[in-house]
Amino acid sequence: MLAPASDLEQRRPLLDVSSQWPLVFGILLLAIPTIITLGEEHWSTEAGAHAPLVLVTGGWMIYRKLRETKVAARPGSGTKVALLLIPSLLIYVFGRAYDYLILEALGLYGAVIATAYRLAGGELLRELSFPLFFLAFAIPVPGWVLDQATAPLKHFASSITTGVLQFAGVPIVREGVTLYVAQYQLLVEDACAGMNAIVGLTSLGLFYAYIMRGTSWRYCLLLMLFILPIAVLANVVRIIVLVLITLYAGDEAAQGFLHGTAGLVLFGSALLLVMGLDSVLWPFFRRRQTAHA
Amino acid sequence: MLNRRDLLIGGACALAAGSAHALTPRKNVTLLGGAKLDEVTPRRFGNWAEAHVGQVIQPETDDSLAKTLYSQRVGRVYQATDSGAMVMLLIAYGSTQSDLLQLHRPETCYPAFGFNLSSSAPTSIPLDNGSLVPARDLVASIEHRVENVTYFTRIGEFLPRTQTEQRIDKLKAAFHGVIPDGILVRCSTLGEDTAKCMEINREFLAGLIASVAPRYLPVFIGSALARGVAS
């Protein structure tokens, strides 16, 4: 018996390397230098530590989606590929040559999407829209943009912290730049650098929502609205831990914490907060969804 | 069988990778060369002499950040021998200016450290030969401390006065295939009388520039202005 035509089409591999190697080759030529640069300049910083994880988990999400989807690949039109590919490549060249990492990564992202469209077509790409959107969190936001966007949050976080700690009877004074804890001084900027992890925290929240609740766009957006307060709270937790360690174990222990486990505390507390929030929000959201249906 | 479209797409990607590689600037031009900023910066000039009052307060320097951004830094306090006025000087030098490693301008650093910027205005430092060094005046305050800041920056052969100019100048250097170096020269005077403090700052910076050894003058104000001073 012959299988129905649609089944046959589904089993056709997305990419036939023996004939389509120019696509793979082209993308690798673009991607490898960029990934090396990202590794050197972005992934080692607090603002970019999440990016390799985003790439891996994003790839996994795409793989999983491709296995379960019933939508067949229908190679997209050449014009549309060209319309996305050409500007993407121009942006890539400009960004790579003149050292704008965000443009370079954005150009590569566009080129990958264009190639994926060539292979999979619009319908299948729409199926993959969430993981593809998720991958965009690996694109580095320039430090000066982050600095400007998070400066008020840093101050907010440090003033909440001093307020809470003073209320709890900890001898702490904030004087603009510096936190004085008993006989120690802490630079607020050091302690609050966690705000740079805001992109990473957002992707963590999105990943959690995706795993737990599937790809409901609305719900993901709803959770993302709470990312800012969560990031501030997670930072407050981190600064409080830092201050308490300084107070009870000394400055050296605090510095060790700052360079070692501080990120873990930041992401750990953020994850707990996201989980707590999710357990409160989800029942309401689902009730509204079913009421609408 | 190879498909013409796939070949075109792959070829376009390869072309892009190749042109990016060809266009990337590789020539790092450093005007400071192997010299030490600390030795190049005069300790005594005109009415001014270095005063030893401990560390200069450097609001923008979270140590780890400053260390990665700048390859050399000089922080000193100078005192006027006649009036007794005190000026804090900070010079930060970065041998390569890239997207990641570029000068941080004080108007972003001061607020990041809790200072309030009540004004930020372009100004110029007049040199002896009549030419002007484009600079910026900032008034930054925290609690009861008012800091009157005058600073200028050099990126390659350019003296950008704003963040946007700084980015454009870096790009201009890149179009010439050059990775530039950069320097931030910042001085500040404490006091409520902003006009008077800014006057002191300008006079201080002009005196400082005038007393730098001619061969290192380009490090501070670029080759073009330095030639003007020399001739």
Short mmCIF file of C-alpha atoms in Angstrom, two decimals, chain A residues 82-284:
data_model
loop_
_atom_site.label_atom_id
_atom_site.label_comp_id
_atom_site.label_asym_id
_atom_site.label_seq_id
_atom_site.Cartn_x
_atom_site.Cartn_y
_atom_site.Cartn_z
CA ALA A 82 15.88 37.68 -0.96
CA LEU A 83 13.83 40.46 0.67
CA LEU A 84 14.90 39.30 4.12
CA LEU A 85 18.34 37.93 3.29
CA ILE A 86 19.83 40.94 1.49
CA PRO A 87 19.16 43.56 4.21
CA SER A 88 20.19 41.04 6.87
CA LEU A 89 23.52 40.43 5.16
CA LEU A 90 24.15 44.17 4.74
CA ILE A 91 23.45 44.71 8.44
CA TYR A 92 25.73 41.78 9.24
CA VAL A 93 28.61 43.15 7.16
CA PHE A 94 28.30 46.61 8.70
CA GLY A 95 27.98 45.26 12.23
CA ARG A 96 30.83 42.78 11.92
CA ALA A 97 33.26 45.09 10.13
CA TYR A 98 32.63 48.14 12.30
CA ASP A 99 32.21 46.39 15.59
CA TYR A 100 28.52 46.70 16.43
CA LEU A 101 27.91 43.33 17.98
CA ILE A 102 24.16 43.84 18.20
CA LEU A 103 23.88 44.55 14.45
CA GLU A 104 26.13 41.64 13.60
CA ALA A 105 24.00 39.26 15.68
CA LEU A 106 20.78 40.79 14.33
CA GLY A 107 22.01 40.33 10.75
CA LEU A 108 22.95 36.73 11.43
CA TYR A 109 19.55 36.14 13.03
CA GLY A 110 17.83 37.54 9.91
CA ALA A 111 20.01 35.44 7.59
CA VAL A 112 19.21 32.29 9.57
CA ILE A 113 15.48 33.05 9.45
CA ALA A 114 15.67 33.72 5.71
CA THR A 115 17.44 30.41 5.15
CA ALA A 116 14.96 28.62 7.37
CA TYR A 117 12.16 30.18 5.32
CA ARG A 118 13.83 28.89 2.17
CA LEU A 119 13.83 25.38 3.67
CA ALA A 120 10.63 25.25 5.67
CA GLY A 121 8.30 27.86 4.23
CA GLY A 122 5.98 30.29 5.96
CA GLU A 123 3.51 27.86 7.45
CA LEU A 124 6.09 25.77 9.28
CA LEU A 125 7.99 28.90 10.40
CA ARG A 126 4.81 30.21 11.99
CA GLU A 127 4.63 26.97 13.95
CA LEU A 128 8.15 27.71 15.16
CA SER A 129 7.52 31.37 15.92
CA PHE A 130 7.85 31.06 19.69
CA PRO A 131 11.23 29.27 19.73
CA LEU A 132 12.51 31.62 17.02
CA PHE A 133 11.41 34.62 19.09
CA PHE A 134 13.06 33.05 22.12
CA LEU A 135 16.36 32.74 20.22
CA ALA A 136 16.37 36.52 19.76
CA PHE A 137 17.24 36.80 23.48
CA ALA A 138 20.75 35.67 22.55
CA ILE A 139 21.23 38.95 20.64
CA PRO A 140 23.45 41.16 22.81
CA VAL A 141 22.02 44.48 23.99
CA PRO A 142 24.81 47.09 24.08
CA GLY A 143 26.09 47.89 27.55
CA TRP A 144 25.31 51.60 27.33
CA VAL A 145 21.66 50.86 26.51
CA LEU A 146 21.39 48.52 29.48
CA ASP A 147 23.15 51.02 31.75
CA GLN A 148 20.77 53.80 30.83
CA ALA A 149 17.70 51.62 31.03
CA THR A 150 18.56 50.05 34.38
CA ALA A 151 20.15 52.99 36.24
CA PRO A 152 16.91 54.05 37.95
CA LEU A 153 16.17 50.41 38.81
CA LYS A 154 19.57 50.04 40.45
CA HIS A 155 18.88 52.97 42.73
CA PHE A 156 15.41 51.77 43.45
CA ALA A 157 16.77 48.32 44.38
CA SER A 158 19.47 49.73 46.64
CA SER A 159 17.10 52.10 48.44
CA ILE A 160 14.59 49.29 49.07
CA THR A 161 17.41 47.16 50.41
CA THR A 162 18.67 49.79 52.83
CA GLY A 163 15.09 50.47 53.92
CA VAL A 164 14.38 46.80 54.62
CA LEU A 165 17.69 46.23 56.39
CA GLN A 166 17.42 49.37 58.51
CA PHE A 167 13.96 48.30 59.51
CA ALA A 168 15.38 44.90 60.52
CA GLY A 169 17.93 46.66 62.70
CA VAL A 170 21.01 46.07 60.56
CA PRO A 171 23.50 48.94 60.92
CA ILE A 172 23.50 50.13 57.33
CA VAL A 173 23.70 53.57 55.77
CA ARG A 174 23.47 54.45 52.12
CA GLU A 175 25.39 57.49 51.04
CA GLY A 176 24.89 57.94 47.33
CA VAL A 177 27.64 55.77 45.93
CA THR A 178 28.38 53.64 48.92
CA LEU A 179 26.66 51.34 51.37
CA TYR A 180 28.20 51.42 54.84
CA VAL A 181 27.64 48.17 56.70
CA ALA A 182 29.09 48.37 60.21
CA GLN A 183 32.79 49.02 59.54
CA TYR A 184 32.64 47.95 55.88
CA GLN A 185 31.97 49.85 52.70
CA LEU A 186 30.21 48.34 49.71
CA LEU A 187 30.03 49.97 46.33
CA VAL A 188 26.40 50.08 45.27
CA GLU A 189 27.36 49.62 41.65
CA ASP A 190 29.12 46.34 42.38
CA ALA A 191 26.23 45.10 44.42
CA CYS A 192 23.59 46.12 41.92
CA ALA A 193 25.29 45.01 38.75
CA GLY A 194 22.67 42.24 38.71
CA MET A 195 20.37 44.57 36.80
CA ASN A 196 22.51 43.75 33.79
CA ALA A 197 21.05 40.27 33.93
CA ILE A 198 17.61 41.65 33.05
CA VAL A 199 17.63 40.12 29.55
CA GLY A 200 18.72 36.79 31.00
CA LEU A 201 16.00 36.93 33.65
CA THR A 202 13.39 37.69 30.99
CA SER A 203 14.45 34.71 28.91
CA LEU A 204 14.40 32.54 32.02
CA GLY A 205 10.82 33.61 32.69
CA LEU A 206 9.81 32.94 29.10
CA PHE A 207 11.42 29.52 29.10
CA TYR A 208 9.62 28.62 32.30
CA ALA A 209 6.28 29.74 30.84
CA TYR A 210 6.91 27.76 27.67
CA ILE A 211 7.82 24.56 29.48
CA MET A 212 5.02 24.74 32.02
CA ARG A 213 2.21 26.34 30.06
CA GLY A 214 2.94 25.79 26.38
CA THR A 215 3.10 28.51 23.80
CA SER A 216 0.33 30.84 24.85
CA TRP A 217 1.57 34.20 23.61
CA ARG A 218 -0.77 36.14 25.82
CA TYR A 219 0.28 34.35 28.94
CA CYS A 220 3.96 34.80 28.12
CA LEU A 221 3.43 38.53 27.60
CA LEU A 222 1.54 38.71 30.89
CA LEU A 223 4.43 37.05 32.71
CA MET A 224 6.94 39.33 31.00
CA LEU A 225 5.13 42.36 32.37
CA PHE A 226 6.20 41.17 35.81
CA ILE A 227 9.82 40.58 34.87
CA LEU A 228 10.95 44.08 35.89
CA PRO A 229 9.60 43.92 39.43
CA ILE A 230 10.93 40.36 39.70
CA ALA A 231 14.39 41.47 38.57
CA VAL A 232 14.33 44.28 41.15
CA LEU A 233 13.23 41.89 43.90
CA ALA A 234 15.80 39.28 42.94
CA ASN A 235 18.43 41.98 43.14
CA VAL A 236 17.18 43.12 46.51
CA VAL A 237 17.57 39.53 47.70
CA ARG A 238 21.08 39.42 46.31
CA ILE A 239 22.15 42.69 47.93
CA ILE A 240 20.64 41.64 51.26
CA VAL A 241 22.57 38.35 51.14
CA LEU A 242 25.69 40.32 50.24
CA VAL A 243 25.21 42.74 53.11
CA LEU A 244 24.51 39.99 55.62
CA ILE A 245 27.59 38.05 54.53
CA THR A 246 29.67 41.22 54.84
CA LEU A 247 28.28 41.83 58.29
CA TYR A 248 28.68 38.34 59.73
CA ALA A 249 31.54 36.81 57.74
CA GLY A 250 33.56 39.84 56.67
CA ASP A 251 34.43 41.65 53.51
CA GLU A 252 36.52 38.88 52.01
CA ALA A 253 33.73 36.33 52.20
CA ALA A 254 31.38 38.85 50.57
CA GLN A 255 33.77 39.45 47.69
CA GLY A 256 34.04 35.68 47.22
CA PHE A 257 30.26 35.49 47.17
CA LEU A 258 30.03 38.36 44.71
CA HIS A 259 32.29 36.65 42.22
CA GLY A 260 31.05 33.12 42.87
CA THR A 261 27.53 32.35 43.91
CA ALA A 262 25.87 35.76 43.61
CA GLY A 263 24.58 34.99 40.11
CA LEU A 264 23.16 31.73 41.35
CA VAL A 265 21.27 33.51 44.13
CA LEU A 266 20.03 36.07 41.60
CA PHE A 267 18.72 33.52 39.12
CA GLY A 268 17.56 31.14 41.83
CA SER A 269 15.47 33.78 43.58
CA ALA A 270 14.15 35.04 40.24
CA LEU A 271 13.08 31.53 39.30
CA LEU A 272 11.32 31.05 42.64
CA LEU A 273 9.55 34.38 42.16
CA VAL A 274 8.48 33.45 38.63
CA MET A 275 7.17 30.12 39.89
CA GLY A 276 5.25 31.79 42.69
CA LEU A 277 3.80 34.36 40.35
CA ASP A 278 2.88 31.71 37.83
CA SER A 279 1.04 29.64 40.42
CA VAL A 280 -1.05 32.72 41.27
CA LEU A 281 -1.62 33.98 37.73
CA TRP A 282 -2.19 30.76 35.85
CA PRO A 283 -5.52 29.74 37.45
CA PHE A 284 -6.98 33.18 36.68
#
